[in-house]
PDB file of C-alpha atoms and ligand atoms in Angstrom:
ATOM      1  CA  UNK M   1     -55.065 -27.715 -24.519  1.00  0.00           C
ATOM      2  CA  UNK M   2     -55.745 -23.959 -25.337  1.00  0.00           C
ATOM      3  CA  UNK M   3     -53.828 -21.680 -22.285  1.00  0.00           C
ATOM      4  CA  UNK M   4     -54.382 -18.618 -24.208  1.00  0.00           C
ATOM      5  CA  UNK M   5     -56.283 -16.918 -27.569  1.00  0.00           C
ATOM      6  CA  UNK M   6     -56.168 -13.387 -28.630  1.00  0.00           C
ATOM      7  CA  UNK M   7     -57.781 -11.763 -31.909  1.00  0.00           C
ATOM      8  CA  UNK M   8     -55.770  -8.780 -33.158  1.00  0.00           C
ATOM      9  CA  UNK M   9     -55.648  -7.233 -36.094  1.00  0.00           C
ATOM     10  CA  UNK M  10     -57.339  -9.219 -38.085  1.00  0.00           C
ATOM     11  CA  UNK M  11     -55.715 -12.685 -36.955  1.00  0.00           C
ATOM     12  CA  UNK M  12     -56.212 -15.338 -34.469  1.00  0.00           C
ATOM     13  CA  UNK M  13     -53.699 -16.575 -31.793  1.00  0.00           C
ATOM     14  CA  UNK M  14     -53.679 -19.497 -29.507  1.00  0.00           C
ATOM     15  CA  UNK M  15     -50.786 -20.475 -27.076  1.00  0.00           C
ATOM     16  CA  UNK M  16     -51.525 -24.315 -26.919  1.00  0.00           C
ATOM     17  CA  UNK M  17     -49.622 -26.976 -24.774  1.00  0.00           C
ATOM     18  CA  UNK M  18     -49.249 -30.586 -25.880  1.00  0.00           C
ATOM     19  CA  UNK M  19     -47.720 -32.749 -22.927  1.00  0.00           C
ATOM     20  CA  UNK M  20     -44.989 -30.792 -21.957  1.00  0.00           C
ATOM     21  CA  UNK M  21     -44.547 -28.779 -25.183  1.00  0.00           C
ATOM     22  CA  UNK M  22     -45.938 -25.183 -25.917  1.00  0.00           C
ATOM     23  CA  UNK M  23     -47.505 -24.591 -29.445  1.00  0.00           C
ATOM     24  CA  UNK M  24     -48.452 -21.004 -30.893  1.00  0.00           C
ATOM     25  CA  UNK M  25     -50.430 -20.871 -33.540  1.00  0.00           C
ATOM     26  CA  UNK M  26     -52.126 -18.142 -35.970  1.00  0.00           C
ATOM     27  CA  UNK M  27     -54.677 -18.236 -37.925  1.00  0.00           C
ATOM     28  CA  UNK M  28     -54.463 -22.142 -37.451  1.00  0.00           C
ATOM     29  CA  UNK M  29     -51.256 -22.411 -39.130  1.00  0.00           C
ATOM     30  CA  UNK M  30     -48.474 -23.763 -36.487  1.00  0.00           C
ATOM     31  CA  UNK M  31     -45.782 -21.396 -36.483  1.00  0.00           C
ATOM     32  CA  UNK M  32     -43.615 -22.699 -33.195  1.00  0.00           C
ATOM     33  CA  UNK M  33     -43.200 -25.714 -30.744  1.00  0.00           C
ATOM     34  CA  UNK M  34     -40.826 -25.602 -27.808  1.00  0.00           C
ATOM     35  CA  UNK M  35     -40.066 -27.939 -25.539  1.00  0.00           C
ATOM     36  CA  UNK M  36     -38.528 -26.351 -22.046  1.00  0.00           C
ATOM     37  CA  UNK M  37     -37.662 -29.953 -20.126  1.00  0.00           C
ATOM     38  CA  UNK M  38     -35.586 -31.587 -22.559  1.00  0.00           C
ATOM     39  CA  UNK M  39     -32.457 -30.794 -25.703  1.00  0.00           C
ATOM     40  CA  UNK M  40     -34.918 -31.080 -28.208  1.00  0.00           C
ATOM     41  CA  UNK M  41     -38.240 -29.305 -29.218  1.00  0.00           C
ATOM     42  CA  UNK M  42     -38.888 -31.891 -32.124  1.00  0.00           C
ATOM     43  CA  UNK M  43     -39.169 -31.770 -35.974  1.00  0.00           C
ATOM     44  CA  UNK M  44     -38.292 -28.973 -37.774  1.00  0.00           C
ATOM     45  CA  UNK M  45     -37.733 -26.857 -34.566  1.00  0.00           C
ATOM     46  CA  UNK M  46     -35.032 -28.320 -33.858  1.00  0.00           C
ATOM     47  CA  UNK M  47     -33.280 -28.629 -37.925  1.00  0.00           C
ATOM     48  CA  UNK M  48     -33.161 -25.193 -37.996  1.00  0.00           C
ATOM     49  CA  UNK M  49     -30.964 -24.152 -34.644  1.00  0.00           C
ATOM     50  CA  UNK M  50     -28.398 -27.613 -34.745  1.00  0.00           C
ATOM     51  CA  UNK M  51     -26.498 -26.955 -37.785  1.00  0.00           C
ATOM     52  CA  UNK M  52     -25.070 -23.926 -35.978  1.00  0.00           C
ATOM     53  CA  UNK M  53     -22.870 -26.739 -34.818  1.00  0.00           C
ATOM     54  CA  UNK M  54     -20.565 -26.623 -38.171  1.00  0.00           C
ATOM     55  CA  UNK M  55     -18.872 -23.825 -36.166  1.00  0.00           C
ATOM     56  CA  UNK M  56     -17.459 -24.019 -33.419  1.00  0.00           C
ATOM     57  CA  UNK M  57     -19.953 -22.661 -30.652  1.00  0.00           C
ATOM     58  CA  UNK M  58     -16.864 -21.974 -27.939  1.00  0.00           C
ATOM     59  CA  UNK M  59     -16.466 -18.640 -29.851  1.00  0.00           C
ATOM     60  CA  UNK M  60     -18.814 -15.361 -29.428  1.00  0.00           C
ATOM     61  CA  UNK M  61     -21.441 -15.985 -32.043  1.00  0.00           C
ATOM     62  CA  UNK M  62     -23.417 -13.108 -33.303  1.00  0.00           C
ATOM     63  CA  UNK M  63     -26.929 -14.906 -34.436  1.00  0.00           C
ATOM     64  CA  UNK M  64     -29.703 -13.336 -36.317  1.00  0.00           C
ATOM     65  CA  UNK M  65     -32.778 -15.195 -36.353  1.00  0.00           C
ATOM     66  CA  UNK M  66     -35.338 -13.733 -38.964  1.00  0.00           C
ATOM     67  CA  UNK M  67     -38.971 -14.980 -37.920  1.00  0.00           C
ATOM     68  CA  UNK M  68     -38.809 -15.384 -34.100  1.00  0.00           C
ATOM     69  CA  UNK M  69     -41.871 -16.800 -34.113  1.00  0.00           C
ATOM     70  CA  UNK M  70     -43.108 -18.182 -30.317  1.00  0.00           C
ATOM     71  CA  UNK M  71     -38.807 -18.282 -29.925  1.00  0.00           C
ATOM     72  CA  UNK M  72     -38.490 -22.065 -30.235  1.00  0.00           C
ATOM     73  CA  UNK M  73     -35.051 -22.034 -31.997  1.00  0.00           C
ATOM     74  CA  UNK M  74     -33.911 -18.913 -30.074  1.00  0.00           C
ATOM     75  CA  UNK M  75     -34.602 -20.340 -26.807  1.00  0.00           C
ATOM     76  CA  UNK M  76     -32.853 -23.216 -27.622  1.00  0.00           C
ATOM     77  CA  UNK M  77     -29.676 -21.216 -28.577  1.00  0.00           C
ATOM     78  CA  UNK M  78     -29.333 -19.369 -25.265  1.00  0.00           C
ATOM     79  CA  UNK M  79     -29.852 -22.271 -23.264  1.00  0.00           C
ATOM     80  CA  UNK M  80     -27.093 -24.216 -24.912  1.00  0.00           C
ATOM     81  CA  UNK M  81     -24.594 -21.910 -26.132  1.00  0.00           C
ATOM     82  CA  UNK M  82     -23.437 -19.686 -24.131  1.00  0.00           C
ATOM     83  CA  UNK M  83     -21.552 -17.663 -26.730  1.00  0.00           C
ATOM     84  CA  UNK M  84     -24.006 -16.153 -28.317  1.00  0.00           C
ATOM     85  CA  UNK M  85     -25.324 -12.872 -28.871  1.00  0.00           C
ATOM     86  CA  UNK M  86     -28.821 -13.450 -30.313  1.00  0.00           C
ATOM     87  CA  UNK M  87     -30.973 -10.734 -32.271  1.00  0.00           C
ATOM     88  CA  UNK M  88     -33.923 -11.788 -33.504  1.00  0.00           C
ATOM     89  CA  UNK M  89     -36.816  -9.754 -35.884  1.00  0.00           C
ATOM     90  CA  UNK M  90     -40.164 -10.597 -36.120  1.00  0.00           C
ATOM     91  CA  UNK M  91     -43.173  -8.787 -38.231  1.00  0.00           C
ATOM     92  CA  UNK M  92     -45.908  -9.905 -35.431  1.00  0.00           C
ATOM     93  CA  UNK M  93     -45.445  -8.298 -31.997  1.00  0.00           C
ATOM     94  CA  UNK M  94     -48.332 -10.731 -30.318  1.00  0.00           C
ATOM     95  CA  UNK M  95     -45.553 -13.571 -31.458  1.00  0.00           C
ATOM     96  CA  UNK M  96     -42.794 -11.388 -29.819  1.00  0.00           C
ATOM     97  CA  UNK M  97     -45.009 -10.777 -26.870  1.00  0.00           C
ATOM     98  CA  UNK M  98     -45.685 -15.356 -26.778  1.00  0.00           C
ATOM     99  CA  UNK M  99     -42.033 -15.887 -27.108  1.00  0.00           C
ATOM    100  CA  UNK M 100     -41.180 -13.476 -23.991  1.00  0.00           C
ATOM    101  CA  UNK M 101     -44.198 -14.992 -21.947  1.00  0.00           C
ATOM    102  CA  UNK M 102     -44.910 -18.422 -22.497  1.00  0.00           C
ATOM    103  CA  UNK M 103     -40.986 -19.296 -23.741  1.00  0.00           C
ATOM    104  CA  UNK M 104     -39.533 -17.098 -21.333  1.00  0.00           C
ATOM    105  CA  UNK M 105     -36.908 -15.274 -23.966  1.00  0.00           C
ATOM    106  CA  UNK M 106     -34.465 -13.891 -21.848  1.00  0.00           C
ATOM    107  CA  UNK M 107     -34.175  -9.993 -21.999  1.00  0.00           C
ATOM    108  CA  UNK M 108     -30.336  -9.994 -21.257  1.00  0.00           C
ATOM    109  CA  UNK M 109     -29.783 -12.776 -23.483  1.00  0.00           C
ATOM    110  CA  UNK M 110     -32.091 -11.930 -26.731  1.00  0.00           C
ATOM    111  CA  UNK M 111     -32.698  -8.925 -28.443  1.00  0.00           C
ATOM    112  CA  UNK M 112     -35.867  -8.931 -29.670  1.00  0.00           C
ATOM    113  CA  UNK M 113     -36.788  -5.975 -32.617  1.00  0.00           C
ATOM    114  CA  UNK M 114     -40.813  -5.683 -33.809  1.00  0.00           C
ATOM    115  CA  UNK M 115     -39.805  -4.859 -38.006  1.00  0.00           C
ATOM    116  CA  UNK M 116     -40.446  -6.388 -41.419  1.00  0.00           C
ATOM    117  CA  UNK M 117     -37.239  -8.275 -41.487  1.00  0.00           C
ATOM    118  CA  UNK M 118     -37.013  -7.408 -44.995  1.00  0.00           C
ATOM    119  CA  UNK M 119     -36.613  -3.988 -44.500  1.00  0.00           C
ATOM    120  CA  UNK M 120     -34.427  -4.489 -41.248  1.00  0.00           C
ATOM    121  CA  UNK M 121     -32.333  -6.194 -42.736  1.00  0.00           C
ATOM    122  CA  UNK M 122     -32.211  -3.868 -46.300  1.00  0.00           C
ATOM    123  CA  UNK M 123     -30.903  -1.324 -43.920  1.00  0.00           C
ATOM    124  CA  UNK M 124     -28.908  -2.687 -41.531  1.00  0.00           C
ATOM    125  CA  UNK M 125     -25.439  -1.538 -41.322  1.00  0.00           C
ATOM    126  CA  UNK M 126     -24.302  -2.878 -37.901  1.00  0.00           C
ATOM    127  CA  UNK M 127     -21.121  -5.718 -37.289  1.00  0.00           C
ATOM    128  CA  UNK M 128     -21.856  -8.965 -39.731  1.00  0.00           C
ATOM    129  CA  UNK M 129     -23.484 -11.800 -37.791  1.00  0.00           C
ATOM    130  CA  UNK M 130     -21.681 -15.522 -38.047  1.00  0.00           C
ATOM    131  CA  UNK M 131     -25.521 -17.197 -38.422  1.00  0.00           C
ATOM    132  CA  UNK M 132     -28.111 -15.968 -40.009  1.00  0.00           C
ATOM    133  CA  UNK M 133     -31.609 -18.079 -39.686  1.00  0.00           C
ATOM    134  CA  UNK M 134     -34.345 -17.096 -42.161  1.00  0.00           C
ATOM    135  CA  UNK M 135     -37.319 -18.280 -41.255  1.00  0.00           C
ATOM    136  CA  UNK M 136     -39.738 -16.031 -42.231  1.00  0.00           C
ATOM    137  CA  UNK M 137     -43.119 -17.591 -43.028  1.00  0.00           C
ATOM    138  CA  UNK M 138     -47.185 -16.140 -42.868  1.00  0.00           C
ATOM    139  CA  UNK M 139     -49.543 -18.292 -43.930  1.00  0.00           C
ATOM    140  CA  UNK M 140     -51.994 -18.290 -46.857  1.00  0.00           C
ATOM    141  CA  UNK M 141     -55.154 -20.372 -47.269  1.00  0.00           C
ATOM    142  CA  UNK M 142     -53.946 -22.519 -44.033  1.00  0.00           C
ATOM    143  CA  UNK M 143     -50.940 -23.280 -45.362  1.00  0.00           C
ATOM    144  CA  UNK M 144     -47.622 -21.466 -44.126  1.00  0.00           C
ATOM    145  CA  UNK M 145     -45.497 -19.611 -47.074  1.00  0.00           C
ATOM    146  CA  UNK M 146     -42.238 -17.802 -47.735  1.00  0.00           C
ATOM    147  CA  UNK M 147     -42.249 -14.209 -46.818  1.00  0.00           C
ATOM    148  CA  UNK M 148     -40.174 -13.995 -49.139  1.00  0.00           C
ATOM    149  CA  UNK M 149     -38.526 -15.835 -51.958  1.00  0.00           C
ATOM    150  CA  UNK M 150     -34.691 -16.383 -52.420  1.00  0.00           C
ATOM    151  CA  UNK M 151     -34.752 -15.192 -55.918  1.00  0.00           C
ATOM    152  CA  UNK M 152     -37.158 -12.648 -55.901  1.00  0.00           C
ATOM    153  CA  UNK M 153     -35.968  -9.917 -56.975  1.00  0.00           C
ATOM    154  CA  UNK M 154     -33.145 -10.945 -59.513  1.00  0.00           C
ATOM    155  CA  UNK M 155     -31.788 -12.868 -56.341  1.00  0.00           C
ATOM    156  CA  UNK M 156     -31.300  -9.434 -54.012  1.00  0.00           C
ATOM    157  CA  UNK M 157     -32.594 -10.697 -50.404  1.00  0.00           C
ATOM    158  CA  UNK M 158     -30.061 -13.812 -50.734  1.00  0.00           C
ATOM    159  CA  UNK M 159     -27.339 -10.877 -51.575  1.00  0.00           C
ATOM    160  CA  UNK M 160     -28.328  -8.952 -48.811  1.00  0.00           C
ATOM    161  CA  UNK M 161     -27.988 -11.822 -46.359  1.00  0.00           C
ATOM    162  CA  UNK M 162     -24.822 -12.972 -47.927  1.00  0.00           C
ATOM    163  CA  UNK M 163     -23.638  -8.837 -47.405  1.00  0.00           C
ATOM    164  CA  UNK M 164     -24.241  -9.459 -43.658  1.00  0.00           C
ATOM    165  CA  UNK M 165     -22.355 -12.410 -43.119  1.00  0.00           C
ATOM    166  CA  UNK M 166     -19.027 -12.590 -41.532  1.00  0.00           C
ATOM    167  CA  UNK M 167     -16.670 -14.183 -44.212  1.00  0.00           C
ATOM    168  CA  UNK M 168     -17.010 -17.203 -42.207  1.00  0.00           C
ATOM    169  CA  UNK M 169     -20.829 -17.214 -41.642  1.00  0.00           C
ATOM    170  CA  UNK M 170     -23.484 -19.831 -41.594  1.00  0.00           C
ATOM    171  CA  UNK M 171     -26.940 -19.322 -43.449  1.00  0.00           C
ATOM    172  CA  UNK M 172     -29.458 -22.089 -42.418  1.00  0.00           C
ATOM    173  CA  UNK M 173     -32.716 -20.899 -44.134  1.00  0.00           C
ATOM    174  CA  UNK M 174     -36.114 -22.998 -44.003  1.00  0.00           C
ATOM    175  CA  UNK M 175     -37.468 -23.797 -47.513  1.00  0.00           C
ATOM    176  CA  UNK M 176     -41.046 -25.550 -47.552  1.00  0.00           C
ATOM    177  CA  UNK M 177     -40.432 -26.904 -51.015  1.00  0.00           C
ATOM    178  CA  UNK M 178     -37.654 -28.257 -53.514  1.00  0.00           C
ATOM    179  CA  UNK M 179     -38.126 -25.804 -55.661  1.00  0.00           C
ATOM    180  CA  UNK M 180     -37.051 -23.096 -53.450  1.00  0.00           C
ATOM    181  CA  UNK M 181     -34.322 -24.956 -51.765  1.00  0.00           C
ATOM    182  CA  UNK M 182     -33.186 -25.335 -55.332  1.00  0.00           C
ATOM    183  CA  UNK M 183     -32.723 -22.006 -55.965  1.00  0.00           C
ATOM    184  CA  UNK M 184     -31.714 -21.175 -53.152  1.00  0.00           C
ATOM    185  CA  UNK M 185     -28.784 -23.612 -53.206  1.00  0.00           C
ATOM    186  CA  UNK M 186     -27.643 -22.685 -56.627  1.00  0.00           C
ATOM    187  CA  UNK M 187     -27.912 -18.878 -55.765  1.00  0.00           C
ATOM    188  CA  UNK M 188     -25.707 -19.743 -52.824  1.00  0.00           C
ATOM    189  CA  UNK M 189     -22.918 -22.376 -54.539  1.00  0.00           C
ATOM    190  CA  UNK M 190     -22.769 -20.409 -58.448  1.00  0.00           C
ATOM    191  CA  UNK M 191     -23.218 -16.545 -57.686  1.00  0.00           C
ATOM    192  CA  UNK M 192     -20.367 -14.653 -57.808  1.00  0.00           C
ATOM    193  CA  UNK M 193     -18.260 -12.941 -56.451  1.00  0.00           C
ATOM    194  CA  UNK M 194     -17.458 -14.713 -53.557  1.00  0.00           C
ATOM    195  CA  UNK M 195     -19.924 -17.485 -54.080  1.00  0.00           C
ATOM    196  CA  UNK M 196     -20.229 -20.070 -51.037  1.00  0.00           C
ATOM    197  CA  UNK M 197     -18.413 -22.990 -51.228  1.00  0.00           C
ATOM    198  CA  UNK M 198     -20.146 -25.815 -48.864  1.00  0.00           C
ATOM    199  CA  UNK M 199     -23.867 -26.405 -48.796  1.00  0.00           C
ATOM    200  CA  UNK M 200     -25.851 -29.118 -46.729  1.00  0.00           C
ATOM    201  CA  UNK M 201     -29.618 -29.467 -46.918  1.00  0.00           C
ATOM    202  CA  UNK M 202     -30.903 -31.209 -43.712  1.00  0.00           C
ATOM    203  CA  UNK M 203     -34.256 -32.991 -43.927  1.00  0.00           C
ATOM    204  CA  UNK M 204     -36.673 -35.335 -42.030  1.00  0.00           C
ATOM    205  CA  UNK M 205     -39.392 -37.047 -44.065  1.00  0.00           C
ATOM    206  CA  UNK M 206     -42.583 -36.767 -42.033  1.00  0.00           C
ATOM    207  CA  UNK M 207     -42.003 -32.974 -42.571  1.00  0.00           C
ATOM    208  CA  UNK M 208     -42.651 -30.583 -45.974  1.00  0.00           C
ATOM    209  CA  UNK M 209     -39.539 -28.538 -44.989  1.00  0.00           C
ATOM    210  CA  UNK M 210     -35.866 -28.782 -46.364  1.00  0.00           C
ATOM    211  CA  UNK M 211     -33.450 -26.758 -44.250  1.00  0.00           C
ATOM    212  CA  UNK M 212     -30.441 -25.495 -46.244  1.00  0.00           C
ATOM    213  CA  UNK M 213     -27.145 -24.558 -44.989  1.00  0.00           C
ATOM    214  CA  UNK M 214     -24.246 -23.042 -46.826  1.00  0.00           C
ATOM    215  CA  UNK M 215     -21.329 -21.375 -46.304  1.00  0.00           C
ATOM    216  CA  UNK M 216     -18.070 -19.804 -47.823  1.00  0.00           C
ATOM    217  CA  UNK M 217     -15.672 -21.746 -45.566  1.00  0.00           C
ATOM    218  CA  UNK M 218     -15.726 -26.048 -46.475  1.00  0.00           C
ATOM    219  CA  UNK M 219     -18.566 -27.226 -43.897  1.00  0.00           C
ATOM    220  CA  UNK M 220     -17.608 -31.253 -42.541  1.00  0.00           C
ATOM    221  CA  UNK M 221     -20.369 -33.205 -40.964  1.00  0.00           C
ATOM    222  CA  UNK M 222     -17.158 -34.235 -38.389  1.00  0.00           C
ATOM    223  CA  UNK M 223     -16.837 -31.087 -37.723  1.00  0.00           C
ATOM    224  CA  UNK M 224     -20.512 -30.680 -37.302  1.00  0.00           C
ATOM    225  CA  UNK M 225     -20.093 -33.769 -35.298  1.00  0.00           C
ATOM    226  CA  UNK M 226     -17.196 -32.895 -32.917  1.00  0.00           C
ATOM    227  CA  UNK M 227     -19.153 -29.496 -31.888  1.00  0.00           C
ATOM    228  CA  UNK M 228     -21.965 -30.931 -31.049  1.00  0.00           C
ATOM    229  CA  UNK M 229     -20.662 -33.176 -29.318  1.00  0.00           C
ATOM    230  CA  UNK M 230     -18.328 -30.957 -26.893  1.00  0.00           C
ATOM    231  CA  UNK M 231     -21.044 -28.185 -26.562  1.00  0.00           C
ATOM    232  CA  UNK M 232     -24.016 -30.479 -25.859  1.00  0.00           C
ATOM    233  CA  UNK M 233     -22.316 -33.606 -24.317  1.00  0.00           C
ATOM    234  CA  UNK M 234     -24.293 -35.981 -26.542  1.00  0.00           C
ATOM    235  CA  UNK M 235     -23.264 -37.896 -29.870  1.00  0.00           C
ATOM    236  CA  UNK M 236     -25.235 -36.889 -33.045  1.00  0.00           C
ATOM    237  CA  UNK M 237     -27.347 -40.290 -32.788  1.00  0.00           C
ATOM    238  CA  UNK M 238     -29.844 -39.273 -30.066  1.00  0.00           C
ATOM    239  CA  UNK M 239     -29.852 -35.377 -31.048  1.00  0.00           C
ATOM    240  CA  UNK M 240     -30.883 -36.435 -34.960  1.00  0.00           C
ATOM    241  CA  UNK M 241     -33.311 -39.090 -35.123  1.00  0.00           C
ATOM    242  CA  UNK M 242     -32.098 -41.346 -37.520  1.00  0.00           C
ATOM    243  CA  UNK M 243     -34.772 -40.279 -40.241  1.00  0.00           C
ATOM    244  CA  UNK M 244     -33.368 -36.622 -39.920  1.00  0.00           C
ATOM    245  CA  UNK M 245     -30.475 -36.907 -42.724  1.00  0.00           C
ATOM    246  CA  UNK M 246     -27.951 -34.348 -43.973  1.00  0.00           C
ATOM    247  CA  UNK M 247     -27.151 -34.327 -47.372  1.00  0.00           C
ATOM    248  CA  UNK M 248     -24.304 -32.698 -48.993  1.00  0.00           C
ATOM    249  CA  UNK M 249     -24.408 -30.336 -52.106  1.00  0.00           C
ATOM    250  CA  UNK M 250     -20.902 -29.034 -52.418  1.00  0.00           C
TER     251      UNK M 250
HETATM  252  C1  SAM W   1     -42.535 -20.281 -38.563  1.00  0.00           C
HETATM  253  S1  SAM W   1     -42.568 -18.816 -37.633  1.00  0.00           S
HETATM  254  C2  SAM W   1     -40.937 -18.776 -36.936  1.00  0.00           C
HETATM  255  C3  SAM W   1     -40.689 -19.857 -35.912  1.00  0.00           C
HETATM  256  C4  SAM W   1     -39.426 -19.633 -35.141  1.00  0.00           C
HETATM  257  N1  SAM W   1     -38.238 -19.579 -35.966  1.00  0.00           N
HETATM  258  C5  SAM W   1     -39.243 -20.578 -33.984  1.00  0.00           C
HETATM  259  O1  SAM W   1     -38.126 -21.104 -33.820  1.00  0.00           O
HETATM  260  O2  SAM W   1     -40.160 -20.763 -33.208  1.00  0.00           O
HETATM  261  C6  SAM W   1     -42.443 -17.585 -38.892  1.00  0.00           C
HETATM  262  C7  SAM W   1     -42.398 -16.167 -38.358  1.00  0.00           C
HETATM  263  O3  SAM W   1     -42.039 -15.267 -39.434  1.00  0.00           O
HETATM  264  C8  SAM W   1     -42.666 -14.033 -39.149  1.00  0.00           C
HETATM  265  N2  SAM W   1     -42.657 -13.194 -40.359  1.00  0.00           N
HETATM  266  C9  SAM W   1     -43.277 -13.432 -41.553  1.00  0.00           C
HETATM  267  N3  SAM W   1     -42.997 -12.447 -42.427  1.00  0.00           N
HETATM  268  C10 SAM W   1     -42.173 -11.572 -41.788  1.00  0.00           C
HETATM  269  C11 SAM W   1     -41.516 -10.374 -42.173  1.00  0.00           C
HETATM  270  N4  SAM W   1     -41.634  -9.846 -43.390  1.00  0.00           N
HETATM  271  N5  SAM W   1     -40.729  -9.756 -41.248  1.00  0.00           N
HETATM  272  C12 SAM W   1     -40.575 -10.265 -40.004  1.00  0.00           C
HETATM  273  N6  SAM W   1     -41.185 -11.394 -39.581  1.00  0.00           N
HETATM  274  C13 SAM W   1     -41.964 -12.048 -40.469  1.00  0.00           C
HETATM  275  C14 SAM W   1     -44.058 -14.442 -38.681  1.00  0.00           C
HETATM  276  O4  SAM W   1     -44.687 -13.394 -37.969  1.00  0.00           O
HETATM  277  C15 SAM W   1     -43.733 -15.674 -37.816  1.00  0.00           C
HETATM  278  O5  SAM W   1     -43.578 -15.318 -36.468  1.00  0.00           O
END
């Protein structure tokens, strides 16, 4: 059901629910799904904010989430660890303007900047963040695309993202297709200096999208296990569904 449309600046905007879930979309393409009364918002929603769980979430976190979107992975975040100190950046203010509304981003919680990420984060020169999140997608001929590529430009937006990492941080970035993920693994496991060292891709089969994870400290999935499991109270069993499978690269 349609519980609000907007046109502005050239594109189109619905706020949809379906059952208990909130969908935005633009231009047709579906950008963002939460769900408010349960853990999980479903599908790929969800496989970008859990692998956050390879740390350990009892810490302060410092999160950066690059495409905010409606604030389906954000939301979920602030709502189950407490820790963190969320920014996130987002192109489209109408999307920053759902994500406060109809997700109900929390002002004291999430900071929420109206930039081209790409250029945010080219000049950023605040503390590093422990997670980074790159989702950044617009669509193109009803289909939703990169905003931009990991090795565009001779590799220097994975660089940049790697230069605002803590030493310890987590990159979970949302490729739509092998080839990217591809690069975007080897770009993280083989440049040097300081290459990372431990790489997961995370994918479930009735979606397009392969979410890869890397890091420069060794990544376990018992580790990934064991926070999950003391942050959220649940085993990994119900939280993955068992066609959602991690796969390890290094
Ligand atoms: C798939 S949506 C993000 C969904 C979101 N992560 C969530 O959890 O709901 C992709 C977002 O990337 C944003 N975006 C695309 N290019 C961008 C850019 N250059 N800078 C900032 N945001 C951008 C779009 O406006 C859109 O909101």
């Amino acid at each position: 059901m349609i519980i609000w449309e907007r046109q502005h600046a050239g594109n189109h905007y619905q706020v949809r629910t379906a059952g208990a879930s909130i969908r935005l979309y633009r231009n047709q393409v579906f950008h963002s799904q939460y769900h408010g009364g349960r853990l999980l918002n479903g599908g790929v929603w969800d496989m970008l904010w859990l692998p956050l769980f390879f740390r350990q979430p009892d810490k302060p976190l410092r999160v950066l989430v690059l495409g905010v979107g409606a604030g389906a992975a954000i939301k979920k975040i602030s709502d189950y660890v407490p820790s963190a100190n969320i920014t996130g950046v987002d192109i489209d203010k109408i999307h920053l303007y759902v994500a406060r509304r109809f997700v109900g981003l929390d002002r004291r919680r999430v900071r929420l900047i109206h930039a081209d990420a790409i250029d945010w984060l080219q000049n950023y020169n605040g503390p590093s963040f422990d997670l980074i999140i790159d989702d950044l997608f617009f669509e193109h001929e009803g289909e939703p695309c990169r905003a931009i590529a990991f090795a565009a430009n001779k590799g220097r937006w994975f660089r940049r993202i790697k230069a605002c990492l803590t030493p310890n941080g987590l990159l979970i970035a949302n490729c739509v297709s092998s080839r990217e993920a591809r690069s975007l693994v080897s770009g993280a496991l083989c440049s040097l200096p300081s290459a990372f060292s431990s790489g997961y891709t995370l994918r479930e089969p009735n979606y397009e999208n392969i979410i890869c994870i890397a890091s420069r400290r060794p990544l376990t999935l018992a580790d990934w296990r064991d926070h999950l499991a003391s942050a959220l109270g649940q085993g990994a069993s119900p939280v993955l569904s068992p066609t959602q499978k991690f796969r390890r690269l290094a």
